[in-house]
Amino acid sequence: MSRGIFAKIYPKRTLDRVDKKVKLMGVNSHVKALTILNLRVFISLLLFIIILLVSNMGYILAPVIAILFYYLSEKLLLDYPIKRRARKLEKESLFFFEILLLTLESGRSLGHALNLTTQNIDSEISSEFKETLLQVKLGKSLNEALNDMKMRIPSDTINNAILNMVESNMFGSDIVVSMTNQIDYLRQKQLLDVKAEINKLPTKVSILSVLFFVPIMLLIILAPVLIDYLGG
């Protein structure tokens, strides 16, 4: 990433870290790393000034809130959306790879199979493969484009499947067997994720009970006492 005038304000390590995360947002995201960093600084300064002017305790609260926002904003703007995107891609990838496997089993090459699959599936994972095929048309080899795609995918599971594609394409191994194994793994992983969510339900229900039902029960129990106190 080229370092312009504003980019020189930030350490190269910070720019590289944020740029790497921005790439994980995918081809449909048009956010730039420098934009994120500048926005974070601007909002932090704005919060500092507003709280300092509005609050009587502004000289204490302003720096604390500004610093908290500065360090937490990266998680809110990048880390959390990236994790959510990873889950979405993994859900979409199972169907995509199943269709890709059927296309490969008909005897087509990997590039041709990817082209047919992306034409018939409209999803975010399909958009990433479309971008990969576009890079091939612009002069990159399929393996180079697939390796670049891994930098845009926040899921290790999908990246393993892409790695197997590259190795099969490079060494001539049976990609059908490799994709079948990856699909089985994805299916098992999704099943385990569903079971994990089900196991979390009792805890979530308990938290909801504490937050909502306990105050209501206390209000019902204490209502007569409050009425007598207010009436007397």
CSV table of N, CA and C in Angstrom, one decimal, residues 51-112:
chain,number,residue,atom,x,y,z
A,51,ILE,N,-17.3,16.2,25.1
A,51,ILE,CA,-17.5,15.8,26.5
A,51,ILE,C,-16.8,16.9,27.4
A,52,LEU,N,-15.7,17.4,26.9
A,52,LEU,CA,-15.0,18.4,27.7
A,52,LEU,C,-15.8,19.7,27.9
A,53,LEU,N,-16.6,20.0,26.9
A,53,LEU,CA,-17.4,21.3,26.9
A,53,LEU,C,-18.7,21.0,27.6
A,54,VAL,N,-19.3,19.8,27.5
A,54,VAL,CA,-20.6,19.6,28.0
A,54,VAL,C,-20.6,19.2,29.5
A,55,SER,N,-19.7,18.3,29.8
A,55,SER,CA,-19.8,17.7,31.2
A,55,SER,C,-19.0,18.5,32.2
A,56,ASN,N,-19.5,18.5,33.4
A,56,ASN,CA,-18.7,19.1,34.5
A,56,ASN,C,-17.5,18.3,34.9
A,57,MET,N,-17.5,17.0,34.6
A,57,MET,CA,-16.4,16.2,34.8
A,57,MET,C,-15.6,15.9,33.6
A,58,GLY,N,-15.8,16.8,32.6
A,58,GLY,CA,-15.2,16.6,31.3
A,58,GLY,C,-13.7,16.4,31.3
A,59,TYR,N,-13.0,17.1,32.2
A,59,TYR,CA,-11.5,16.9,32.2
A,59,TYR,C,-11.1,15.5,32.6
A,60,ILE,N,-12.0,14.8,33.2
A,60,ILE,CA,-11.7,13.4,33.5
A,60,ILE,C,-12.3,12.4,32.5
A,61,LEU,N,-13.6,12.7,32.2
A,61,LEU,CA,-14.3,11.8,31.3
A,61,LEU,C,-13.8,11.9,29.8
A,62,ALA,N,-13.5,13.1,29.4
A,62,ALA,CA,-13.1,13.3,28.0
A,62,ALA,C,-11.9,12.5,27.5
A,63,PRO,N,-10.8,12.5,28.2
A,63,PRO,CA,-9.7,11.6,27.8
A,63,PRO,C,-10.0,10.2,27.9
A,64,VAL,N,-10.7,9.8,28.9
A,64,VAL,CA,-11.0,8.3,29.1
A,64,VAL,C,-11.9,7.8,28.0
A,65,ILE,N,-13.0,8.5,27.7
A,65,ILE,CA,-13.9,8.1,26.6
A,65,ILE,C,-13.2,8.1,25.3
A,66,ALA,N,-12.4,9.2,25.0
A,66,ALA,CA,-11.8,9.3,23.7
A,66,ALA,C,-10.8,8.2,23.5
A,67,ILE,N,-10.0,7.8,24.6
A,67,ILE,CA,-9.0,6.7,24.4
A,67,ILE,C,-9.7,5.4,24.3
A,68,LEU,N,-10.8,5.2,25.0
A,68,LEU,CA,-11.6,3.9,24.9
A,68,LEU,C,-12.1,3.8,23.5
A,69,PHE,N,-12.7,4.8,23.0
A,69,PHE,CA,-13.2,4.8,21.6
A,69,PHE,C,-12.1,4.5,20.6
A,70,TYR,N,-11.0,5.1,20.8
A,70,TYR,CA,-9.9,5.0,19.8
A,70,TYR,C,-9.4,3.5,19.7
A,71,TYR,N,-9.3,2.9,20.9
A,71,TYR,CA,-8.8,1.5,20.9
A,71,TYR,C,-9.9,0.5,20.6
A,72,LEU,N,-11.2,0.8,20.9
A,72,LEU,CA,-12.3,-0.2,20.7
A,72,LEU,C,-12.9,0.0,19.3
A,73,SER,N,-12.7,1.1,18.7
A,73,SER,CA,-13.3,1.3,17.4
A,73,SER,C,-12.9,0.3,16.3
A,74,GLU,N,-11.6,-0.1,16.4
A,74,GLU,CA,-11.1,-1.1,15.4
A,74,GLU,C,-11.9,-2.4,15.5
A,75,LYS,N,-12.2,-2.8,16.8
A,75,LYS,CA,-12.9,-4.0,17.0
A,75,LYS,C,-14.4,-3.9,16.5
A,76,LEU,N,-15.0,-2.7,16.7
A,76,LEU,CA,-16.3,-2.5,16.3
A,76,LEU,C,-16.5,-2.4,14.8
A,77,LEU,N,-15.5,-1.7,14.2
A,77,LEU,CA,-15.6,-1.4,12.7
A,77,LEU,C,-15.0,-2.5,11.9
A,78,LEU,N,-14.1,-3.3,12.4
A,78,LEU,CA,-13.4,-4.3,11.6
A,78,LEU,C,-13.5,-5.7,12.2
A,79,ASP,N,-13.1,-5.9,13.4
A,79,ASP,CA,-13.0,-7.2,13.9
A,79,ASP,C,-14.3,-7.9,14.0
A,80,TYR,N,-15.3,-7.2,14.5
A,80,TYR,CA,-16.6,-7.9,14.6
A,80,TYR,C,-17.3,-8.2,13.3
A,81,PRO,N,-17.3,-7.2,12.3
A,81,PRO,CA,-17.8,-7.5,11.0
A,81,PRO,C,-17.0,-8.6,10.3
A,82,ILE,N,-15.7,-8.7,10.5
A,82,ILE,CA,-14.9,-9.8,9.9
A,82,ILE,C,-15.4,-11.2,10.4
A,83,LYS,N,-15.6,-11.3,11.7
A,83,LYS,CA,-16.0,-12.5,12.3
A,83,LYS,C,-17.4,-12.9,11.8
A,84,ARG,N,-18.3,-11.9,11.7
A,84,ARG,CA,-19.6,-12.2,11.2
A,84,ARG,C,-19.6,-12.6,9.8
A,85,ARG,N,-18.7,-12.0,9.0
A,85,ARG,CA,-18.5,-12.4,7.6
A,85,ARG,C,-18.0,-13.8,7.4
A,86,ALA,N,-17.1,-14.1,8.3
A,86,ALA,CA,-16.5,-15.5,8.3
A,86,ALA,C,-17.6,-16.5,8.5
A,87,ARG,N,-18.5,-16.3,9.4
A,87,ARG,CA,-19.6,-17.3,9.6
A,87,ARG,C,-20.5,-17.3,8.4
A,88,LYS,N,-20.8,-16.2,7.8
A,88,LYS,CA,-21.6,-16.1,6.6
A,88,LYS,C,-21.0,-16.9,5.5
A,89,LEU,N,-19.7,-16.7,5.2
A,89,LEU,CA,-19.0,-17.3,4.1
A,89,LEU,C,-19.0,-18.8,4.3
A,90,GLU,N,-18.8,-19.3,5.5
A,90,GLU,CA,-18.7,-20.7,5.8
A,90,GLU,C,-20.1,-21.4,5.5
A,91,LYS,N,-21.2,-20.7,5.9
A,91,LYS,CA,-22.5,-21.2,5.6
A,91,LYS,C,-22.7,-21.3,4.1
A,92,GLU,N,-22.3,-20.3,3.3
A,92,GLU,CA,-22.5,-20.2,1.9
A,92,GLU,C,-21.6,-21.2,1.2
A,93,SER,N,-20.4,-21.5,1.7
A,93,SER,CA,-19.4,-22.2,1.0
A,93,SER,C,-19.8,-23.7,0.9
A,94,LEU,N,-20.6,-24.3,1.8
A,94,LEU,CA,-21.0,-25.7,1.7
A,94,LEU,C,-21.7,-25.9,0.4
A,95,PHE,N,-22.7,-25.1,0.1
A,95,PHE,CA,-23.5,-25.2,-1.1
A,95,PHE,C,-22.7,-24.9,-2.3
A,96,PHE,N,-21.8,-23.9,-2.3
A,96,PHE,CA,-21.0,-23.5,-3.4
A,96,PHE,C,-20.1,-24.7,-3.8
A,97,PHE,N,-19.4,-25.2,-2.8
A,97,PHE,CA,-18.5,-26.3,-3.0
A,97,PHE,C,-19.1,-27.6,-3.5
A,98,GLU,N,-20.4,-27.8,-3.0
A,98,GLU,CA,-21.1,-29.0,-3.5
A,98,GLU,C,-21.4,-28.9,-5.0
A,99,ILE,N,-21.8,-27.7,-5.4
A,99,ILE,CA,-22.1,-27.4,-6.9
A,99,ILE,C,-20.8,-27.5,-7.6
A,100,LEU,N,-19.7,-27.0,-7.1
A,100,LEU,CA,-18.4,-27.0,-7.8
A,100,LEU,C,-18.0,-28.5,-7.9
A,101,LEU,N,-18.2,-29.3,-6.9
A,101,LEU,CA,-17.8,-30.7,-7.0
A,101,LEU,C,-18.6,-31.4,-8.1
A,102,LEU,N,-19.9,-31.2,-8.2
A,102,LEU,CA,-20.7,-31.8,-9.3
A,102,LEU,C,-20.1,-31.4,-10.6
A,103,THR,N,-19.7,-30.1,-10.8
A,103,THR,CA,-19.2,-29.7,-12.0
A,103,THR,C,-17.8,-30.3,-12.3
A,104,LEU,N,-17.0,-30.5,-11.3
A,104,LEU,CA,-15.7,-31.1,-11.5
A,104,LEU,C,-15.9,-32.6,-11.8
A,105,GLU,N,-16.9,-33.3,-11.2
A,105,GLU,CA,-17.1,-34.7,-11.5
A,105,GLU,C,-17.5,-34.9,-13.0
A,106,SER,N,-18.0,-33.9,-13.6
A,106,SER,CA,-18.4,-34.0,-15.0
A,106,SER,C,-17.2,-33.9,-16.0
A,107,GLY,N,-16.0,-33.8,-15.4
A,107,GLY,CA,-14.8,-33.8,-16.2
A,107,GLY,C,-14.2,-32.5,-16.6
A,108,ARG,N,-14.8,-31.4,-16.1
A,108,ARG,CA,-14.3,-30.1,-16.4
A,108,ARG,C,-13.0,-29.7,-15.6
A,109,SER,N,-12.2,-28.8,-16.1
A,109,SER,CA,-11.1,-28.3,-15.4
A,109,SER,C,-11.5,-27.4,-14.3
A,110,LEU,N,-10.6,-27.1,-13.4
A,110,LEU,CA,-10.9,-26.3,-12.2
A,110,LEU,C,-11.4,-24.9,-12.6
A,111,GLY,N,-10.6,-24.3,-13.5
A,111,GLY,CA,-11.0,-23.0,-14.0
A,111,GLY,C,-12.4,-22.9,-14.6
A,112,HIS,N,-12.7,-23.9,-15.5
A,112,HIS,CA,-14.0,-24.0,-16.2
A,112,HIS,C,-15.1,-24.3,-15.1
